[in-house]
């Protein structure tokens, strides 16, 4: 035990921050495939002894940012590296040294620079999520909660790929009935719970073509897609249908989320549509070629339309997202997404949520049983009094 304590204390001493910031150096142009050990070996062989070398990772994707911090054991070595007297070359790339800045100085720089643009619409990840212990989680079955947590894990994994993003106009709907629920019923459901001026481009229930029912039709997979023309209408429909106990059943509520899209798949779809149009019309003019070239340069323009509005339209969109008051939003609605806030849930937190929700359901059952017992006792007493 004593040995383990001493080892832990020595590790903590090594990772203590440099008070004067004289020995730490910030590096750019670091190869993405390099790890901490390779970086440390390179610094020790080309410059001198090193305390530690840490590569900066993106918290969302868990990939290298191409930057790193190295703390040298001597101040003189750090000064030589900063003055380019001693160059570090790793995998054919020359590392670019910069002075180490404090958090306060970095925050000032960020305020002066342009604001962060969420090109992949990751702020919509939190829209519709239900956290255990909140008012929205009351009455949600354990099976539904487990399914929601599993979907969160799958979406976090897929969004670590930089080619994938969240659509602003397309929704995914889970927990659909397996029988007697087709595309028309899905369209009517969303028309009922969306604004009057809403335009729905697509309403599709996904089916298994290999598995057929008694009538010879493919069986439903239990989920579908609905795409709107405007983001505001999609958002209002999501908040009206998601986790609503009055639509299907209280124990099996609809799960509505913004769908995860792939840039490569959208590009392939657009090329197919262009080929089909050319075959129908038979146009081979220069105008059609120019249009095809523009579409290839921006193949996901329709999905990213929310980020390419004018300033006035952007302002109106933000007010539409954040303008809903607490009174207008019903209790069963979960977390509402805010532009600029991007955080993915971690696995251990999701597991803790599942446990807390299970315990809350047990407590609710006990309360209901006690309440029913009290009511039955009251009825028995009233009957006895009437008989007397």
mmCIF file of N, CA, C and O in Angstrom, residues 111-169:
data_model
loop_
_atom_site.group_PDB
_atom_site.id
_atom_site.type_symbol
_atom_site.label_atom_id
_atom_site.label_comp_id
_atom_site.label_asym_id
_atom_site.label_seq_id
_atom_site.Cartn_x
_atom_site.Cartn_y
_atom_site.Cartn_z
ATOM 1 N N UNK A 111 -12.309 36.029 -27.513
ATOM 2 C CA UNK A 111 -13.309 37.091 -27.591
ATOM 3 C C UNK A 111 -13.030 38.039 -28.752
ATOM 4 O O UNK A 111 -13.951 38.550 -29.395
ATOM 5 N N UNK A 112 -11.766 38.274 -29.025
ATOM 6 C CA UNK A 112 -11.398 39.166 -30.118
ATOM 7 C C UNK A 112 -11.632 38.517 -31.483
ATOM 8 O O UNK A 112 -11.993 39.190 -32.446
ATOM 9 N N UNK A 113 -11.443 37.207 -31.559
ATOM 10 C CA UNK A 113 -11.614 36.493 -32.829
ATOM 11 C C UNK A 113 -13.094 36.260 -33.136
ATOM 12 O O UNK A 113 -13.974 36.595 -32.360
ATOM 13 N N UNK A 114 -13.362 35.655 -34.291
ATOM 14 C CA UNK A 114 -14.733 35.400 -34.720
ATOM 15 C C UNK A 114 -15.387 34.328 -33.846
ATOM 16 O O UNK A 114 -14.719 33.439 -33.340
ATOM 17 N N UNK A 115 -16.724 34.358 -33.671
ATOM 18 C CA UNK A 115 -17.397 33.341 -32.856
ATOM 19 C C UNK A 115 -17.372 31.962 -33.515
ATOM 20 O O UNK A 115 -17.243 31.837 -34.736
ATOM 21 N N UNK A 116 -17.521 30.931 -32.688
ATOM 22 C CA UNK A 116 -17.464 29.549 -33.162
ATOM 23 C C UNK A 116 -18.703 29.206 -34.001
ATOM 24 O O UNK A 116 -19.827 29.514 -33.605
ATOM 25 N N UNK A 117 -18.488 28.590 -35.172
ATOM 26 C CA UNK A 117 -19.582 28.190 -36.056
ATOM 27 C C UNK A 117 -19.789 26.689 -35.961
ATOM 28 O O UNK A 117 -18.864 25.913 -36.182
ATOM 29 N N UNK A 118 -21.008 26.310 -35.659
ATOM 30 C CA UNK A 118 -21.357 24.896 -35.545
ATOM 31 C C UNK A 118 -21.826 24.416 -36.912
ATOM 32 O O UNK A 118 -23.022 24.430 -37.225
ATOM 33 N N UNK A 119 -20.886 23.982 -37.743
ATOM 34 C CA UNK A 119 -21.205 23.592 -39.115
ATOM 35 C C UNK A 119 -21.942 22.260 -39.193
ATOM 36 O O UNK A 119 -22.605 21.976 -40.184
ATOM 37 N N UNK A 120 -21.810 21.438 -38.153
ATOM 38 C CA UNK A 120 -22.449 20.107 -38.169
ATOM 39 C C UNK A 120 -23.741 20.082 -37.350
ATOM 40 O O UNK A 120 -24.322 19.018 -37.141
ATOM 41 N N UNK A 121 -24.204 21.236 -36.877
ATOM 42 C CA UNK A 121 -25.466 21.356 -36.113
ATOM 43 C C UNK A 121 -25.497 20.444 -34.893
ATOM 44 O O UNK A 121 -26.528 19.834 -34.577
ATOM 45 N N UNK A 122 -24.367 20.349 -34.189
ATOM 46 C CA UNK A 122 -24.267 19.429 -33.049
ATOM 47 C C UNK A 122 -25.065 19.900 -31.837
ATOM 48 O O UNK A 122 -25.314 19.115 -30.926
ATOM 49 N N UNK A 123 -25.466 21.155 -31.812
ATOM 50 C CA UNK A 123 -26.292 21.641 -30.697
ATOM 51 C C UNK A 123 -27.664 20.976 -30.674
ATOM 52 O O UNK A 123 -28.335 20.928 -29.638
ATOM 53 N N UNK A 124 -28.094 20.423 -31.827
ATOM 54 C CA UNK A 124 -29.394 19.735 -31.902
ATOM 55 C C UNK A 124 -29.343 18.331 -31.321
ATOM 56 O O UNK A 124 -30.379 17.668 -31.242
ATOM 57 N N UNK A 125 -28.155 17.870 -30.904
ATOM 58 C CA UNK A 125 -28.035 16.532 -30.309
ATOM 59 C C UNK A 125 -28.846 16.426 -29.019
ATOM 60 O O UNK A 125 -29.459 15.393 -28.734
ATOM 61 N N UNK A 126 -28.862 17.492 -28.231
ATOM 62 C CA UNK A 126 -29.553 17.475 -26.935
ATOM 63 C C UNK A 126 -31.064 17.648 -27.060
ATOM 64 O O UNK A 126 -31.786 17.405 -26.095
ATOM 65 N N UNK A 127 -31.527 18.081 -28.212
ATOM 66 C CA UNK A 127 -32.958 18.331 -28.393
ATOM 67 C C UNK A 127 -33.753 17.036 -28.269
ATOM 68 O O UNK A 127 -33.542 16.085 -29.016
ATOM 69 N N UNK A 128 -34.656 17.003 -27.302
ATOM 70 C CA UNK A 128 -35.530 15.844 -27.101
ATOM 71 C C UNK A 128 -34.997 14.790 -26.156
ATOM 72 O O UNK A 128 -35.692 13.800 -25.897
ATOM 73 N N UNK A 129 -33.790 14.975 -25.613
ATOM 74 C CA UNK A 129 -33.250 13.997 -24.661
ATOM 75 C C UNK A 129 -33.976 14.096 -23.328
ATOM 76 O O UNK A 129 -34.333 15.180 -22.878
ATOM 77 N N UNK A 130 -34.170 12.948 -22.691
ATOM 78 C CA UNK A 130 -34.875 12.896 -21.404
ATOM 79 C C UNK A 130 -33.920 12.360 -20.350
ATOM 80 O O UNK A 130 -33.378 11.262 -20.488
ATOM 81 N N UNK A 131 -33.722 13.165 -19.315
ATOM 82 C CA UNK A 131 -32.791 12.827 -18.236
ATOM 83 C C UNK A 131 -33.582 12.232 -17.077
ATOM 84 O O UNK A 131 -34.668 12.719 -16.732
ATOM 85 N N UNK A 132 -33.032 11.180 -16.471
ATOM 86 C CA UNK A 132 -33.680 10.516 -15.330
ATOM 87 C C UNK A 132 -33.770 11.475 -14.147
ATOM 88 O O UNK A 132 -32.849 12.241 -13.879
ATOM 89 N N UNK A 133 -34.912 11.429 -13.468
ATOM 90 C CA UNK A 133 -35.115 12.284 -12.301
ATOM 91 C C UNK A 133 -35.804 13.598 -12.603
ATOM 92 O O UNK A 133 -36.174 14.320 -11.678
ATOM 93 N N UNK A 134 -36.004 13.928 -13.881
ATOM 94 C CA UNK A 134 -36.687 15.170 -14.262
ATOM 95 C C UNK A 134 -38.189 14.928 -14.428
ATOM 96 O O UNK A 134 -38.657 13.782 -14.398
ATOM 97 N N UNK A 135 -38.932 16.014 -14.639
ATOM 98 C CA UNK A 135 -40.388 15.917 -14.805
ATOM 99 C C UNK A 135 -40.752 15.160 -16.078
ATOM 100 O O UNK A 135 -41.770 14.452 -16.126
ATOM 101 N N UNK A 136 -39.931 15.293 -17.128
ATOM 102 C CA UNK A 136 -40.196 14.601 -18.402
ATOM 103 C C UNK A 136 -40.047 13.092 -18.286
ATOM 104 O O UNK A 136 -40.659 12.340 -19.044
ATOM 105 N N UNK A 137 -39.240 12.621 -17.318
ATOM 106 C CA UNK A 137 -38.986 11.176 -17.157
ATOM 107 C C UNK A 137 -40.076 10.461 -16.367
ATOM 108 O O UNK A 137 -40.070 9.234 -16.288
ATOM 109 N N UNK A 138 -41.006 11.221 -15.779
ATOM 110 C CA UNK A 138 -42.084 10.585 -15.003
ATOM 111 C C UNK A 138 -43.030 9.819 -15.928
ATOM 112 O O UNK A 138 -43.536 10.363 -16.907
ATOM 113 N N UNK A 139 -43.269 8.574 -15.595
ATOM 114 C CA UNK A 139 -44.160 7.735 -16.389
ATOM 115 C C UNK A 139 -43.488 7.016 -17.534
ATOM 116 O O UNK A 139 -44.109 6.161 -18.173
ATOM 117 N N UNK A 140 -42.239 7.324 -17.827
ATOM 118 C CA UNK A 140 -41.513 6.636 -18.911
ATOM 119 C C UNK A 140 -41.121 5.240 -18.444
ATOM 120 O O UNK A 140 -40.576 5.074 -17.346
ATOM 121 N N UNK A 141 -41.419 4.229 -19.256
ATOM 122 C CA UNK A 141 -41.106 2.846 -18.887
ATOM 123 C C UNK A 141 -39.598 2.602 -18.921
ATOM 124 O O UNK A 141 -38.846 3.337 -19.570
ATOM 125 N N UNK A 142 -39.183 1.542 -18.230
ATOM 126 C CA UNK A 142 -37.763 1.194 -18.184
ATOM 127 C C UNK A 142 -37.240 0.809 -19.571
ATOM 128 O O UNK A 142 -36.108 1.130 -19.930
ATOM 129 N N UNK A 143 -38.091 0.128 -20.354
ATOM 130 C CA UNK A 143 -37.690 -0.286 -21.714
ATOM 131 C C UNK A 143 -37.446 0.935 -22.601
ATOM 132 O O UNK A 143 -36.468 0.980 -23.363
ATOM 133 N N UNK A 144 -38.338 1.923 -22.507
ATOM 134 C CA UNK A 144 -38.167 3.154 -23.296
ATOM 135 C C UNK A 144 -36.918 3.910 -22.885
ATOM 136 O O UNK A 144 -36.197 4.446 -23.735
ATOM 137 N N UNK A 145 -36.656 3.964 -21.576
ATOM 138 C CA UNK A 145 -35.479 4.697 -21.090
ATOM 139 C C UNK A 145 -34.195 4.010 -21.557
ATOM 140 O O UNK A 145 -33.245 4.689 -21.974
ATOM 141 N N UNK A 146 -34.168 2.688 -21.495
ATOM 142 C CA UNK A 146 -32.987 1.942 -21.960
ATOM 143 C C UNK A 146 -32.758 2.143 -23.461
ATOM 144 O O UNK A 146 -31.610 2.257 -23.911
ATOM 145 N N UNK A 147 -33.869 2.196 -24.212
ATOM 146 C CA UNK A 147 -33.762 2.411 -25.661
ATOM 147 C C UNK A 147 -33.217 3.808 -25.958
ATOM 148 O O UNK A 147 -32.383 3.987 -26.854
ATOM 149 N N UNK A 148 -33.671 4.794 -25.215
ATOM 150 C CA UNK A 148 -33.190 6.173 -25.386
ATOM 151 C C UNK A 148 -31.689 6.271 -25.097
ATOM 152 O O UNK A 148 -30.941 6.920 -25.841
ATOM 153 N N UNK A 149 -31.259 5.640 -24.013
ATOM 154 C CA UNK A 149 -29.842 5.679 -23.647
ATOM 155 C C UNK A 149 -28.971 4.954 -24.680
ATOM 156 O O UNK A 149 -27.861 5.391 -24.987
ATOM 157 N N UNK A 150 -29.502 3.847 -25.225
ATOM 158 C CA UNK A 150 -28.769 3.108 -26.261
ATOM 159 C C UNK A 150 -28.642 3.940 -27.536
ATOM 160 O O UNK A 150 -27.583 3.953 -28.188
ATOM 161 N N UNK A 151 -29.710 4.666 -27.889
ATOM 162 C CA UNK A 151 -29.672 5.544 -29.060
ATOM 163 C C UNK A 151 -28.668 6.680 -28.872
ATOM 164 O O UNK A 151 -27.978 7.065 -29.822
ATOM 165 N N UNK A 152 -28.573 7.204 -27.659
ATOM 166 C CA UNK A 152 -27.593 8.254 -27.363
ATOM 167 C C UNK A 152 -26.166 7.750 -27.592
ATOM 168 O O UNK A 152 -25.330 8.455 -28.163
ATOM 169 N N UNK A 153 -25.896 6.527 -27.142
ATOM 170 C CA UNK A 153 -24.564 5.930 -27.332
ATOM 171 C C UNK A 153 -24.252 5.764 -28.819
ATOM 172 O O UNK A 153 -23.140 6.082 -29.277
ATOM 173 N N UNK A 154 -25.224 5.247 -29.575
ATOM 174 C CA UNK A 154 -25.018 5.025 -31.012
ATOM 175 C C UNK A 154 -24.777 6.338 -31.755
ATOM 176 O O UNK A 154 -23.916 6.431 -32.629
ATOM 177 N N UNK A 155 -25.534 7.377 -31.372
ATOM 178 C CA UNK A 155 -25.399 8.674 -32.042
ATOM 179 C C UNK A 155 -24.060 9.346 -31.715
ATOM 180 O O UNK A 155 -23.464 9.991 -32.577
ATOM 181 N N UNK A 156 -23.603 9.204 -30.479
ATOM 182 C CA UNK A 156 -22.305 9.783 -30.112
ATOM 183 C C UNK A 156 -21.176 9.115 -30.895
ATOM 184 O O UNK A 156 -20.244 9.782 -31.346
ATOM 185 N N UNK A 157 -21.269 7.794 -31.063
ATOM 186 C CA UNK A 157 -20.244 7.072 -31.842
ATOM 187 C C UNK A 157 -20.236 7.524 -33.298
ATOM 188 O O UNK A 157 -19.170 7.761 -33.878
ATOM 189 N N UNK A 158 -21.416 7.629 -33.889
ATOM 190 C CA UNK A 158 -21.487 7.994 -35.312
ATOM 191 C C UNK A 158 -21.052 9.438 -35.552
ATOM 192 O O UNK A 158 -20.408 9.737 -36.566
ATOM 193 N N UNK A 159 -21.360 10.347 -34.607
ATOM 194 C CA UNK A 159 -21.008 11.759 -34.787
ATOM 195 C C UNK A 159 -19.535 12.047 -34.511
ATOM 196 O O UNK A 159 -19.079 13.170 -34.744
ATOM 197 N N UNK A 160 -18.790 11.069 -34.019
ATOM 198 C CA UNK A 160 -17.335 11.235 -33.908
ATOM 199 C C UNK A 160 -16.680 11.257 -35.287
ATOM 200 O O UNK A 160 -15.577 11.765 -35.445
ATOM 201 N N UNK A 161 -17.390 10.686 -36.263
ATOM 202 C CA UNK A 161 -16.940 10.778 -37.661
ATOM 203 C C UNK A 161 -17.237 12.186 -38.171
ATOM 204 O O UNK A 161 -18.389 12.639 -38.152
ATOM 205 N N UNK A 162 -16.206 12.889 -38.633
ATOM 206 C CA UNK A 162 -16.348 14.286 -39.053
ATOM 207 C C UNK A 162 -17.170 14.452 -40.329
ATOM 208 O O UNK A 162 -17.582 15.574 -40.642
ATOM 209 N N UNK A 163 -17.423 13.365 -41.059
ATOM 210 C CA UNK A 163 -18.242 13.429 -42.275
ATOM 211 C C UNK A 163 -19.734 13.323 -41.973
ATOM 212 O O UNK A 163 -20.547 13.461 -42.884
ATOM 213 N N UNK A 164 -20.088 13.095 -40.712
ATOM 214 C CA UNK A 164 -21.495 12.963 -40.326
ATOM 215 C C UNK A 164 -21.943 14.199 -39.548
ATOM 216 O O UNK A 164 -21.155 14.802 -38.833
ATOM 217 N N UNK A 165 -23.215 14.544 -39.685
ATOM 218 C CA UNK A 165 -23.764 15.739 -39.048
ATOM 219 C C UNK A 165 -25.242 15.526 -38.759
ATOM 220 O O UNK A 165 -25.846 14.541 -39.207
ATOM 221 N N UNK A 166 -25.831 16.456 -38.021
ATOM 222 C CA UNK A 166 -27.251 16.402 -37.688
ATOM 223 C C UNK A 166 -28.035 17.271 -38.665
ATOM 224 O O UNK A 166 -27.709 18.443 -38.864
ATOM 225 N N UNK A 167 -29.070 16.691 -39.251
ATOM 226 C CA UNK A 167 -29.924 17.425 -40.182
ATOM 227 C C UNK A 167 -30.810 18.405 -39.424
ATOM 228 O O UNK A 167 -31.264 18.117 -38.314
ATOM 229 N N UNK A 168 -31.073 19.554 -40.032
ATOM 230 C CA UNK A 168 -31.928 20.561 -39.404
ATOM 231 C C UNK A 168 -33.401 20.365 -39.748
ATOM 232 O O UNK A 168 -34.267 20.882 -39.053
ATOM 233 N N UNK A 169 -33.685 19.616 -40.828
ATOM 234 C CA UNK A 169 -35.064 19.475 -41.326
ATOM 235 C C UNK A 169 -35.607 18.050 -41.278
ATOM 236 O O UNK A 169 -36.811 17.867 -41.446
#
